[in-house]
Amino acid sequence: MSENFGNKGYEDYFKALEQQINKPSVTSAENISVKNKTEAAPRRKGVYKVVRLRKSVVAIFLCIVLIITGAFVIGGLGKDKAVSETETQQTDKTKTDVVEKKKPKYIFTDATAEIPAENDAKSIIIVDKSTDKVVAARNPHEREYPASTTKIMTLLVAVENITDFDDTFTMTLDITDPLYVEEASVAGFLNGEQITMTDLLYGTILPSGADAAMGLAITVSGSEAEFVKLMNKKVKELGLKNTNFTNVTGLHNKNNYSSAYDMAIILDAALQNDLCRKVLSTYQHTTNVTPQHPKGILLSSTLFSYMYGNEPETATILGGKTGFVNESGYCIASYGKVNDTQKEYIVVTMGNSARWPAFYGQIDLYKQYVK
């Protein structure tokens, strides 16, 4: 306040004000200010009297002014804060609505068919993606061991969290040696080899490489255990009720399970990502040249190694992922289209007795239900 009064005390200011008021009025029109015009106006009955203000009165006056001003400021800030909180709540609601709309959910109807006994899979689901209706099913919510179809979730979570796909990961014996002991399928990366994120993605899906899946997990989260937390977080985001992951590879663990319904949801979510869709539908991919592999590694899809994809004749199987461990039997999660209408379907079979019943079974399901 002292700056506003020219660094003078309040008493000196009001003395000067009193003297100014008591001066004779100036009548020259060209020199009359708005204030002086008001003071020079004809006076009504009564005598104008200037009262000398004491310091205590001045202080009270200033406090009242400050209180009133502060109330307006605080009120304004409170209003702004309320508006801000309302806008934030509306934004959060909008984000939630968007997530809910994107979350796949399949509809069972009276027309949902029961799968005939010719296909010996324990759990099956066929979904028409144009309507999200279940065309046919068998034990779709039964918990099964997903084996390497687990890697579909590994792929999806990795793609959503990688910031630079040209970044590299250095393979180590600490990763590869235990996998060889477990007899896990691998892409074939060697100790000391620097592999791009893109090559790790293809290595995870096409040859079902556990070494590549581990490389993705460590790059994104620092360890497999931390990456698995992201996988299970995604499980909750997708609203899955019968899925839990304990590893990124699909190697057997009694607490690593899913269902045909849930795996169809996972595949569906992955297909909404362009890069995931591309990887899942690729037959072969050659990795970048490295000192360990001067010509790169030719990676081939385990799905298309046993089928062309056009065997159903009226439909085409476009891509997907296979899986097998002794405890799970053979599993396939695939997607395809009707050749005439281009409508897409998802077909998941879990727990087939052997490789050929699994592949022939998928082809027959496309022939019978993908129309």
mmCIF file of C-alpha atoms in Angstrom:
data_model
loop_
_atom_site.group_PDB
_atom_site.id
_atom_site.type_symbol
_atom_site.label_atom_id
_atom_site.label_comp_id
_atom_site.label_asym_id
_atom_site.label_seq_id
_atom_site.Cartn_x
_atom_site.Cartn_y
_atom_site.Cartn_z
ATOM 1 C CA MET A 1 0.000 0.000 0.000
ATOM 2 C CA SER A 2 2.905 2.427 0.688
ATOM 3 C CA GLU A 3 3.736 2.496 -3.040
ATOM 4 C CA ASN A 4 0.227 3.733 -3.815
ATOM 5 C CA PHE A 5 0.616 6.682 -1.429
ATOM 6 C CA GLY A 6 4.024 7.805 -2.648
ATOM 7 C CA ASN A 7 5.757 6.238 0.391
ATOM 8 C CA LYS A 8 4.033 8.730 2.697
ATOM 9 C CA GLY A 9 2.291 7.881 5.945
ATOM 10 C CA TYR A 10 -1.480 7.628 5.918
ATOM 11 C CA GLU A 11 -1.804 10.722 8.217
ATOM 12 C CA ASP A 12 0.237 12.917 5.862
ATOM 13 C CA TYR A 13 -1.843 11.723 2.929
ATOM 14 C CA PHE A 14 -5.148 12.645 4.512
ATOM 15 C CA LYS A 15 -3.778 16.047 5.637
ATOM 16 C CA ALA A 16 -2.885 16.808 2.018
ATOM 17 C CA LEU A 17 -6.308 15.619 0.930
ATOM 18 C CA GLU A 18 -8.002 17.943 3.445
ATOM 19 C CA GLN A 19 -5.999 20.931 2.224
ATOM 20 C CA GLN A 20 -6.881 20.160 -1.397
ATOM 21 C CA ILE A 21 -10.584 19.991 -0.641
ATOM 22 C CA ASN A 22 -10.524 23.365 1.189
ATOM 23 C CA LYS A 23 -8.884 25.214 -1.744
ATOM 24 C CA PRO A 24 -11.121 27.612 -3.780
ATOM 25 C CA SER A 25 -12.794 25.956 -6.753
ATOM 26 C CA VAL A 26 -11.259 26.495 -10.162
ATOM 27 C CA THR A 27 -13.810 27.821 -12.680
ATOM 28 C CA SER A 28 -11.804 27.795 -15.866
ATOM 29 C CA ALA A 29 -13.660 25.284 -18.053
ATOM 30 C CA GLU A 30 -10.550 24.094 -19.878
ATOM 31 C CA ASN A 31 -8.798 23.208 -16.612
ATOM 32 C CA ILE A 32 -11.695 21.473 -14.834
ATOM 33 C CA SER A 33 -11.185 17.729 -14.362
ATOM 34 C CA VAL A 34 -14.017 15.284 -13.890
ATOM 35 C CA LYS A 35 -13.370 15.343 -10.144
ATOM 36 C CA ASN A 36 -13.221 19.139 -9.976
ATOM 37 C CA LYS A 37 -16.377 19.440 -12.078
ATOM 38 C CA THR A 38 -18.195 17.450 -9.450
ATOM 39 C CA GLU A 39 -16.745 19.556 -6.613
ATOM 40 C CA ALA A 40 -17.561 22.838 -8.420
ATOM 41 C CA ALA A 41 -21.223 21.960 -8.803
ATOM 42 C CA PRO A 42 -23.756 24.106 -6.854
ATOM 43 C CA ARG A 43 -23.929 23.063 -3.233
ATOM 44 C CA ARG A 44 -27.176 22.145 -1.566
ATOM 45 C CA LYS A 45 -28.196 23.270 1.890
ATOM 46 C CA GLY A 46 -25.809 22.298 4.578
ATOM 47 C CA VAL A 47 -22.179 22.740 5.196
ATOM 48 C CA TYR A 48 -19.519 20.399 3.859
ATOM 49 C CA LYS A 49 -17.200 19.533 6.657
ATOM 50 C CA VAL A 50 -13.976 17.625 6.477
ATOM 51 C CA VAL A 51 -13.434 15.421 9.458
ATOM 52 C CA ARG A 52 -9.880 14.691 10.482
ATOM 53 C CA LEU A 53 -9.436 10.942 10.378
ATOM 54 C CA ARG A 54 -7.500 9.277 13.083
ATOM 55 C CA LYS A 55 -5.041 6.457 12.521
ATOM 56 C CA SER A 56 -7.405 3.880 14.041
ATOM 57 C CA VAL A 57 -10.248 4.873 11.691
ATOM 58 C CA VAL A 58 -7.927 4.702 8.694
ATOM 59 C CA ALA A 59 -6.736 1.286 9.724
ATOM 60 C CA ILE A 60 -10.317 0.020 10.113
ATOM 61 C CA PHE A 61 -11.256 1.466 6.726
ATOM 62 C CA LEU A 62 -8.320 -0.211 5.016
ATOM 63 C CA CYS A 63 -9.039 -3.540 6.689
ATOM 64 C CA ILE A 64 -12.640 -3.443 5.437
ATOM 65 C CA VAL A 65 -11.418 -2.738 1.909
ATOM 66 C CA LEU A 66 -8.886 -5.568 2.076
ATOM 67 C CA ILE A 67 -11.480 -8.011 3.451
ATOM 68 C CA ILE A 68 -13.995 -7.182 0.721
ATOM 69 C CA THR A 69 -11.335 -7.402 -2.002
ATOM 70 C CA GLY A 70 -10.029 -10.672 -0.612
ATOM 71 C CA ALA A 71 -13.530 -12.140 -0.503
ATOM 72 C CA PHE A 72 -14.002 -11.403 -4.207
ATOM 73 C CA VAL A 73 -10.598 -12.899 -5.076
ATOM 74 C CA ILE A 74 -11.113 -16.025 -2.988
ATOM 75 C CA GLY A 75 -14.644 -16.386 -4.288
ATOM 76 C CA GLY A 76 -13.356 -16.136 -7.833
ATOM 77 C CA LEU A 77 -10.624 -18.673 -7.163
ATOM 78 C CA GLY A 78 -13.138 -21.006 -5.554
ATOM 79 C CA LYS A 79 -15.397 -20.670 -8.559
ATOM 80 C CA ASP A 80 -12.495 -21.308 -10.935
ATOM 81 C CA LYS A 81 -11.469 -24.325 -8.888
ATOM 82 C CA ALA A 82 -15.030 -25.657 -8.920
ATOM 83 C CA VAL A 83 -15.222 -25.176 -12.682
ATOM 84 C CA SER A 84 -11.817 -26.820 -13.093
ATOM 85 C CA GLU A 85 -12.867 -29.808 -10.982
ATOM 86 C CA THR A 86 -16.113 -30.115 -12.950
ATOM 87 C CA GLU A 87 -14.228 -29.997 -16.251
ATOM 88 C CA THR A 88 -11.758 -32.619 -14.976
ATOM 89 C CA GLN A 89 -14.614 -34.887 -13.903
ATOM 90 C CA GLN A 90 -16.275 -34.472 -17.287
ATOM 91 C CA THR A 91 -12.969 -35.223 -19.054
ATOM 92 C CA ASP A 92 -12.388 -38.315 -16.904
ATOM 93 C CA LYS A 93 -15.944 -39.480 -17.629
ATOM 94 C CA THR A 94 -15.368 -38.989 -21.357
ATOM 95 C CA LYS A 95 -12.146 -41.015 -21.178
ATOM 96 C CA THR A 96 -13.956 -43.769 -19.274
ATOM 97 C CA ASP A 97 -16.756 -43.815 -21.824
ATOM 98 C CA VAL A 98 -14.225 -44.146 -24.654
ATOM 99 C CA VAL A 99 -12.518 -47.077 -22.901
ATOM 100 C CA GLU A 100 -15.885 -48.746 -22.303
ATOM 101 C CA LYS A 101 -16.854 -48.358 -25.956
ATOM 102 C CA LYS A 102 -13.599 -49.930 -27.143
ATOM 103 C CA LYS A 103 -13.814 -52.850 -24.713
ATOM 104 C CA PRO A 104 -14.942 -55.949 -26.660
ATOM 105 C CA LYS A 105 -17.902 -57.862 -25.288
ATOM 106 C CA TYR A 106 -19.566 -60.785 -26.998
ATOM 107 C CA ILE A 107 -23.263 -61.590 -27.114
ATOM 108 C CA PHE A 108 -24.720 -65.077 -26.730
ATOM 109 C CA THR A 109 -28.122 -65.572 -28.370
ATOM 110 C CA ASP A 110 -30.620 -68.349 -28.925
ATOM 111 C CA ALA A 111 -28.946 -68.830 -32.305
ATOM 112 C CA THR A 112 -25.552 -69.610 -30.742
ATOM 113 C CA ALA A 113 -24.804 -73.156 -31.911
ATOM 114 C CA GLU A 114 -23.245 -76.002 -29.963
ATOM 115 C CA ILE A 115 -20.011 -77.319 -31.516
ATOM 116 C CA PRO A 116 -20.375 -80.939 -32.711
ATOM 117 C CA ALA A 117 -18.261 -83.674 -31.150
ATOM 118 C CA GLU A 118 -16.094 -84.111 -34.273
ATOM 119 C CA ASN A 119 -13.875 -81.328 -32.940
ATOM 120 C CA ASP A 120 -12.261 -82.603 -29.743
ATOM 121 C CA ALA A 121 -11.192 -79.218 -28.317
ATOM 122 C CA LYS A 122 -12.175 -78.674 -24.690
ATOM 123 C CA SER A 123 -13.082 -75.019 -25.167
ATOM 124 C CA ILE A 124 -14.210 -73.271 -28.388
ATOM 125 C CA ILE A 125 -15.704 -69.947 -29.413
ATOM 126 C CA ILE A 126 -16.549 -68.425 -32.821
ATOM 127 C CA VAL A 127 -17.428 -64.718 -32.943
ATOM 128 C CA ASP A 128 -18.894 -62.683 -35.805
ATOM 129 C CA LYS A 129 -17.033 -59.376 -35.443
ATOM 130 C CA SER A 130 -19.609 -57.436 -37.471
ATOM 131 C CA THR A 131 -22.156 -58.003 -34.692
ATOM 132 C CA ASP A 132 -19.983 -59.270 -31.782
ATOM 133 C CA LYS A 133 -22.380 -62.198 -31.568
ATOM 134 C CA VAL A 134 -21.188 -65.673 -30.634
ATOM 135 C CA VAL A 135 -21.986 -67.910 -33.595
ATOM 136 C CA ALA A 136 -21.011 -71.169 -31.903
ATOM 137 C CA ALA A 137 -19.318 -72.257 -28.682
ATOM 138 C CA ARG A 138 -18.367 -75.062 -26.352
ATOM 139 C CA ASN A 139 -17.381 -74.375 -22.739
ATOM 140 C CA PRO A 140 -16.305 -70.832 -23.718
ATOM 141 C CA HIS A 141 -15.735 -69.700 -20.111
ATOM 142 C CA GLU A 142 -13.920 -72.836 -18.964
ATOM 143 C CA ARG A 143 -10.424 -72.077 -17.659
ATOM 144 C CA GLU A 144 -7.711 -73.739 -19.743
ATOM 145 C CA TYR A 145 -3.937 -73.480 -20.012
ATOM 146 C CA PRO A 146 -3.295 -71.142 -22.979
ATOM 147 C CA ALA A 147 0.305 -72.199 -23.707
ATOM 148 C CA SER A 148 1.906 -69.850 -26.263
ATOM 149 C CA THR A 149 -1.339 -68.067 -27.120
ATOM 150 C CA THR A 150 -0.261 -66.161 -23.988
ATOM 151 C CA LYS A 151 2.139 -64.335 -26.299
ATOM 152 C CA ILE A 152 -0.757 -62.474 -27.941
ATOM 153 C CA MET A 153 -1.063 -60.528 -24.691
ATOM 154 C CA THR A 154 2.723 -60.202 -24.528
ATOM 155 C CA LEU A 155 2.664 -58.663 -28.008
ATOM 156 C CA LEU A 156 -0.195 -56.263 -27.204
ATOM 157 C CA VAL A 157 1.295 -54.976 -23.943
ATOM 158 C CA ALA A 158 4.756 -54.593 -25.511
ATOM 159 C CA VAL A 159 3.456 -52.593 -28.490
ATOM 160 C CA GLU A 160 1.455 -50.319 -26.184
ATOM 161 C CA ASN A 161 4.505 -49.577 -24.041
ATOM 162 C CA ILE A 162 7.465 -49.428 -26.443
ATOM 163 C CA THR A 163 8.453 -45.847 -27.270
ATOM 164 C CA ASP A 164 11.162 -46.527 -29.869
ATOM 165 C CA PHE A 165 10.841 -49.582 -32.103
ATOM 166 C CA ASP A 166 14.377 -49.060 -33.424
ATOM 167 C CA ASP A 167 15.744 -49.417 -29.906
ATOM 168 C CA THR A 168 17.786 -52.589 -29.333
ATOM 169 C CA PHE A 169 17.998 -55.277 -26.686
ATOM 170 C CA THR A 170 21.114 -57.367 -26.062
ATOM 171 C CA MET A 171 20.401 -61.075 -25.635
ATOM 172 C CA THR A 172 22.168 -62.876 -22.783
ATOM 173 C CA LEU A 173 22.851 -66.461 -21.722
ATOM 174 C CA ASP A 174 20.886 -65.759 -18.533
ATOM 175 C CA ILE A 175 17.808 -65.620 -20.770
ATOM 176 C CA THR A 176 18.509 -68.322 -23.345
ATOM 177 C CA ASP A 177 20.014 -71.078 -21.175
ATOM 178 C CA PRO A 178 16.951 -71.631 -18.924
ATOM 179 C CA LEU A 179 14.705 -71.609 -21.995
ATOM 180 C CA TYR A 180 16.720 -74.368 -23.642
ATOM 181 C CA VAL A 181 16.511 -76.370 -20.409
ATOM 182 C CA GLU A 182 12.717 -75.873 -20.450
ATOM 183 C CA GLU A 183 12.665 -76.936 -24.133
ATOM 184 C CA ALA A 184 10.799 -73.732 -24.932
ATOM 185 C CA SER A 185 10.394 -72.639 -28.530
ATOM 186 C CA VAL A 186 12.810 -69.850 -29.427
ATOM 187 C CA ALA A 187 13.480 -67.447 -32.278
ATOM 188 C CA GLY A 188 17.203 -68.288 -32.161
ATOM 189 C CA PHE A 189 18.824 -65.051 -30.973
ATOM 190 C CA LEU A 190 22.327 -65.537 -29.567
ATOM 191 C CA ASN A 191 24.322 -64.260 -26.617
ATOM 192 C CA GLY A 192 25.467 -60.672 -27.166
ATOM 193 C CA GLU A 193 23.216 -60.163 -30.190
ATOM 194 C CA GLN A 194 21.587 -56.743 -30.402
ATOM 195 C CA ILE A 195 17.979 -57.097 -31.570
ATOM 196 C CA THR A 196 15.548 -54.329 -32.521
ATOM 197 C CA MET A 197 12.152 -54.122 -30.843
ATOM 198 C CA THR A 198 10.485 -54.845 -34.184
ATOM 199 C CA ASP A 199 12.458 -58.074 -34.606
ATOM 200 C CA LEU A 200 11.564 -59.058 -31.030
ATOM 201 C CA LEU A 201 7.860 -58.593 -31.825
ATOM 202 C CA TYR A 202 8.043 -60.840 -34.889
ATOM 203 C CA GLY A 203 10.281 -63.266 -32.997
ATOM 204 C CA THR A 204 7.680 -63.560 -30.245
ATOM 205 C CA ILE A 205 4.740 -64.350 -32.544
ATOM 206 C CA LEU A 206 5.956 -66.047 -35.727
ATOM 207 C CA PRO A 207 8.209 -68.831 -34.354
ATOM 208 C CA SER A 208 6.706 -68.370 -30.857
ATOM 209 C CA GLY A 209 10.108 -67.328 -29.521
ATOM 210 C CA ALA A 210 10.324 -67.314 -25.734
ATOM 211 C CA ASP A 211 13.727 -65.598 -26.018
ATOM 212 C CA ALA A 212 12.138 -62.723 -27.932
ATOM 213 C CA ALA A 213 9.248 -62.461 -25.461
ATOM 214 C CA MET A 214 11.701 -62.223 -22.568
ATOM 215 C CA GLY A 215 13.630 -59.518 -24.414
ATOM 216 C CA LEU A 216 10.447 -57.453 -24.777
ATOM 217 C CA ALA A 217 9.546 -57.879 -21.117
ATOM 218 C CA ILE A 218 12.960 -56.810 -19.836
ATOM 219 C CA THR A 219 13.136 -53.849 -22.221
ATOM 220 C CA VAL A 220 9.715 -52.518 -21.244
ATOM 221 C CA SER A 221 9.647 -53.293 -17.516
ATOM 222 C CA GLY A 222 13.129 -54.357 -16.429
ATOM 223 C CA SER A 223 12.026 -57.900 -15.596
ATOM 224 C CA GLU A 224 9.495 -60.541 -16.576
ATOM 225 C CA ALA A 225 7.709 -60.229 -13.221
ATOM 226 C CA GLU A 226 7.126 -56.494 -13.663
ATOM 227 C CA PHE A 227 5.939 -56.966 -17.254
ATOM 228 C CA VAL A 228 3.464 -59.635 -16.110
ATOM 229 C CA LYS A 229 1.927 -56.984 -13.844
ATOM 230 C CA LEU A 230 1.190 -54.936 -16.961
ATOM 231 C CA MET A 231 -0.359 -58.001 -18.611
ATOM 232 C CA ASN A 232 -2.686 -58.586 -15.677
ATOM 233 C CA LYS A 233 -3.502 -54.881 -15.550
ATOM 234 C CA LYS A 234 -4.608 -55.217 -19.174
ATOM 235 C CA VAL A 235 -6.673 -58.244 -18.187
ATOM 236 C CA LYS A 236 -8.627 -56.036 -15.778
ATOM 237 C CA GLU A 237 -8.964 -53.247 -18.333
ATOM 238 C CA LEU A 238 -10.535 -55.715 -20.766
ATOM 239 C CA GLY A 239 -12.904 -57.008 -18.080
ATOM 240 C CA LEU A 240 -11.716 -60.622 -18.316
ATOM 241 C CA LYS A 241 -13.002 -62.960 -15.603
ATOM 242 C CA ASN A 242 -11.155 -66.210 -16.319
ATOM 243 C CA THR A 243 -7.620 -65.101 -17.182
ATOM 244 C CA ASN A 244 -4.444 -64.671 -15.158
ATOM 245 C CA PHE A 245 -0.839 -64.588 -16.333
ATOM 246 C CA THR A 246 2.315 -65.603 -14.476
ATOM 247 C CA ASN A 247 4.794 -65.383 -17.371
ATOM 248 C CA VAL A 248 5.213 -63.915 -20.856
ATOM 249 C CA THR A 249 5.946 -67.168 -22.677
ATOM 250 C CA GLY A 250 3.057 -69.503 -21.884
ATOM 251 C CA LEU A 251 5.296 -72.093 -20.257
ATOM 252 C CA HIS A 252 3.160 -74.178 -17.934
ATOM 253 C CA ASN A 253 2.146 -72.754 -14.599
ATOM 254 C CA LYS A 254 -1.084 -73.729 -12.865
ATOM 255 C CA ASN A 255 -1.869 -70.043 -12.307
ATOM 256 C CA ASN A 256 -1.293 -69.129 -15.965
ATOM 257 C CA TYR A 257 -4.742 -69.686 -17.430
ATOM 258 C CA SER A 258 -7.385 -68.260 -19.741
ATOM 259 C CA SER A 259 -10.567 -69.313 -21.559
ATOM 260 C CA ALA A 260 -11.667 -69.405 -25.183
ATOM 261 C CA TYR A 261 -13.924 -66.387 -24.576
ATOM 262 C CA ASP A 262 -11.182 -64.370 -22.862
ATOM 263 C CA MET A 263 -8.557 -65.284 -25.442
ATOM 264 C CA ALA A 264 -10.924 -64.126 -28.194
ATOM 265 C CA ILE A 265 -11.223 -60.781 -26.369
ATOM 266 C CA ILE A 266 -7.411 -60.531 -26.122
ATOM 267 C CA LEU A 267 -6.971 -61.300 -29.817
ATOM 268 C CA ASP A 268 -9.731 -58.810 -30.653
ATOM 269 C CA ALA A 269 -7.971 -56.084 -28.651
ATOM 270 C CA ALA A 270 -4.663 -56.848 -30.384
ATOM 271 C CA LEU A 271 -6.290 -56.648 -33.817
ATOM 272 C CA GLN A 272 -7.424 -53.090 -33.044
ATOM 273 C CA ASN A 273 -3.729 -52.134 -33.069
ATOM 274 C CA ASP A 274 -2.349 -51.893 -36.618
ATOM 275 C CA LEU A 275 1.146 -53.125 -35.731
ATOM 276 C CA CYS A 276 -0.167 -56.087 -33.740
ATOM 277 C CA ARG A 277 -2.482 -57.000 -36.614
ATOM 278 C CA LYS A 278 0.409 -56.856 -39.070
ATOM 279 C CA VAL A 279 2.628 -59.089 -36.926
ATOM 280 C CA LEU A 280 -0.164 -61.605 -36.303
ATOM 281 C CA SER A 281 -0.930 -61.898 -40.032
ATOM 282 C CA THR A 282 2.672 -62.223 -41.307
ATOM 283 C CA TYR A 283 3.943 -65.519 -42.706
ATOM 284 C CA GLN A 284 7.688 -64.773 -42.765
ATOM 285 C CA HIS A 285 9.984 -62.022 -41.540
ATOM 286 C CA THR A 286 13.778 -61.696 -41.818
ATOM 287 C CA THR A 287 15.505 -60.000 -38.893
ATOM 288 C CA ASN A 288 18.156 -57.317 -39.209
ATOM 289 C CA VAL A 289 21.732 -58.323 -40.013
ATOM 290 C CA THR A 290 23.958 -58.755 -36.941
ATOM 291 C CA PRO A 291 27.500 -60.131 -36.402
ATOM 292 C CA GLN A 292 25.885 -63.274 -34.963
ATOM 293 C CA HIS A 293 23.545 -63.607 -37.981
ATOM 294 C CA PRO A 294 25.129 -61.948 -41.061
ATOM 295 C CA LYS A 295 22.053 -62.788 -43.147
ATOM 296 C CA GLY A 296 19.524 -62.223 -40.393
ATOM 297 C CA ILE A 297 17.135 -64.917 -39.161
ATOM 298 C CA LEU A 298 14.222 -66.068 -41.322
ATOM 299 C CA LEU A 299 11.270 -66.268 -38.944
ATOM 300 C CA SER A 300 8.223 -68.306 -40.056
ATOM 301 C CA SER A 301 4.730 -68.374 -38.600
ATOM 302 C CA THR A 302 3.831 -71.531 -36.681
ATOM 303 C CA LEU A 303 0.233 -70.981 -37.834
ATOM 304 C CA PHE A 304 0.930 -70.740 -41.546
ATOM 305 C CA SER A 305 3.541 -73.481 -41.420
ATOM 306 C CA TYR A 306 0.671 -75.970 -41.190
ATOM 307 C CA MET A 307 -1.954 -74.265 -43.374
ATOM 308 C CA TYR A 308 -2.145 -71.807 -46.254
ATOM 309 C CA GLY A 309 -5.184 -70.042 -44.849
ATOM 310 C CA ASN A 310 -7.374 -70.481 -47.932
ATOM 311 C CA GLU A 311 -8.413 -74.079 -47.189
ATOM 312 C CA PRO A 312 -11.950 -73.111 -46.047
ATOM 313 C CA GLU A 313 -12.593 -71.979 -49.701
ATOM 314 C CA THR A 314 -15.402 -69.528 -48.900
ATOM 315 C CA ALA A 315 -13.356 -67.915 -46.130
ATOM 316 C CA THR A 316 -9.714 -67.044 -45.515
ATOM 317 C CA ILE A 317 -7.780 -67.428 -42.266
ATOM 318 C CA LEU A 318 -5.767 -64.213 -42.018
ATOM 319 C CA GLY A 319 -3.586 -64.737 -38.966
ATOM 320 C CA GLY A 320 -3.304 -65.681 -35.326
ATOM 321 C CA LYS A 321 -1.195 -67.625 -32.850
ATOM 322 C CA THR A 322 -0.689 -71.266 -31.923
ATOM 323 C CA GLY A 323 0.275 -72.791 -28.587
ATOM 324 C CA PHE A 324 1.228 -76.116 -27.088
ATOM 325 C CA VAL A 325 2.517 -77.564 -23.848
ATOM 326 C CA ASN A 326 1.728 -81.069 -22.618
ATOM 327 C CA GLU A 327 -0.630 -79.756 -19.953
ATOM 328 C CA SER A 328 -2.643 -77.591 -22.359
ATOM 329 C CA GLY A 329 -2.964 -79.666 -25.503
ATOM 330 C CA TYR A 330 -3.000 -77.721 -28.785
ATOM 331 C CA CYS A 331 -4.433 -74.214 -28.838
ATOM 332 C CA ILE A 332 -5.104 -71.865 -31.768
ATOM 333 C CA ALA A 333 -6.464 -68.326 -31.673
ATOM 334 C CA SER A 334 -7.095 -67.077 -35.213
ATOM 335 C CA TYR A 335 -9.070 -64.526 -37.187
ATOM 336 C CA GLY A 336 -10.359 -64.630 -40.748
ATOM 337 C CA LYS A 337 -12.862 -63.196 -43.179
ATOM 338 C CA VAL A 338 -15.680 -64.261 -45.448
ATOM 339 C CA ASN A 339 -14.407 -63.875 -49.010
ATOM 340 C CA ASP A 340 -17.620 -62.347 -50.373
ATOM 341 C CA THR A 341 -18.677 -59.978 -47.596
ATOM 342 C CA GLN A 342 -15.251 -59.374 -45.973
ATOM 343 C CA LYS A 343 -16.882 -59.857 -42.557
ATOM 344 C CA GLU A 344 -14.291 -60.820 -39.942
ATOM 345 C CA TYR A 345 -14.565 -63.664 -37.458
ATOM 346 C CA ILE A 346 -12.477 -64.797 -34.493
ATOM 347 C CA VAL A 347 -12.077 -68.534 -33.849
ATOM 348 C CA VAL A 348 -10.412 -69.868 -30.686
ATOM 349 C CA THR A 349 -9.885 -73.541 -29.896
ATOM 350 C CA MET A 350 -8.180 -74.724 -26.700
ATOM 351 C CA GLY A 351 -7.222 -78.211 -25.584
ATOM 352 C CA ASN A 352 -7.198 -80.180 -28.835
ATOM 353 C CA SER A 353 -5.690 -83.652 -28.467
ATOM 354 C CA ALA A 354 -2.986 -83.215 -31.117
ATOM 355 C CA ARG A 355 -1.604 -80.871 -33.780
ATOM 356 C CA TRP A 356 -3.579 -82.069 -36.793
ATOM 357 C CA PRO A 357 -6.953 -82.259 -35.030
ATOM 358 C CA ALA A 358 -6.292 -78.681 -33.977
ATOM 359 C CA PHE A 359 -5.459 -77.397 -37.486
ATOM 360 C CA TYR A 360 -8.063 -79.438 -39.347
ATOM 361 C CA GLY A 361 -10.539 -78.541 -36.643
ATOM 362 C CA GLN A 362 -9.957 -74.826 -37.207
ATOM 363 C CA ILE A 363 -10.366 -75.204 -40.972
ATOM 364 C CA ASP A 364 -13.630 -77.146 -40.511
ATOM 365 C CA LEU A 365 -14.990 -74.522 -38.108
ATOM 366 C CA TYR A 366 -14.353 -71.804 -40.706
ATOM 367 C CA LYS A 367 -16.063 -73.911 -43.363
ATOM 368 C CA GLN A 368 -19.098 -74.531 -41.193
ATOM 369 C CA TYR A 369 -19.622 -71.234 -39.350
ATOM 370 C CA VAL A 370 -17.772 -68.400 -41.092
ATOM 371 C CA LYS A 371 -20.340 -67.403 -43.714
#
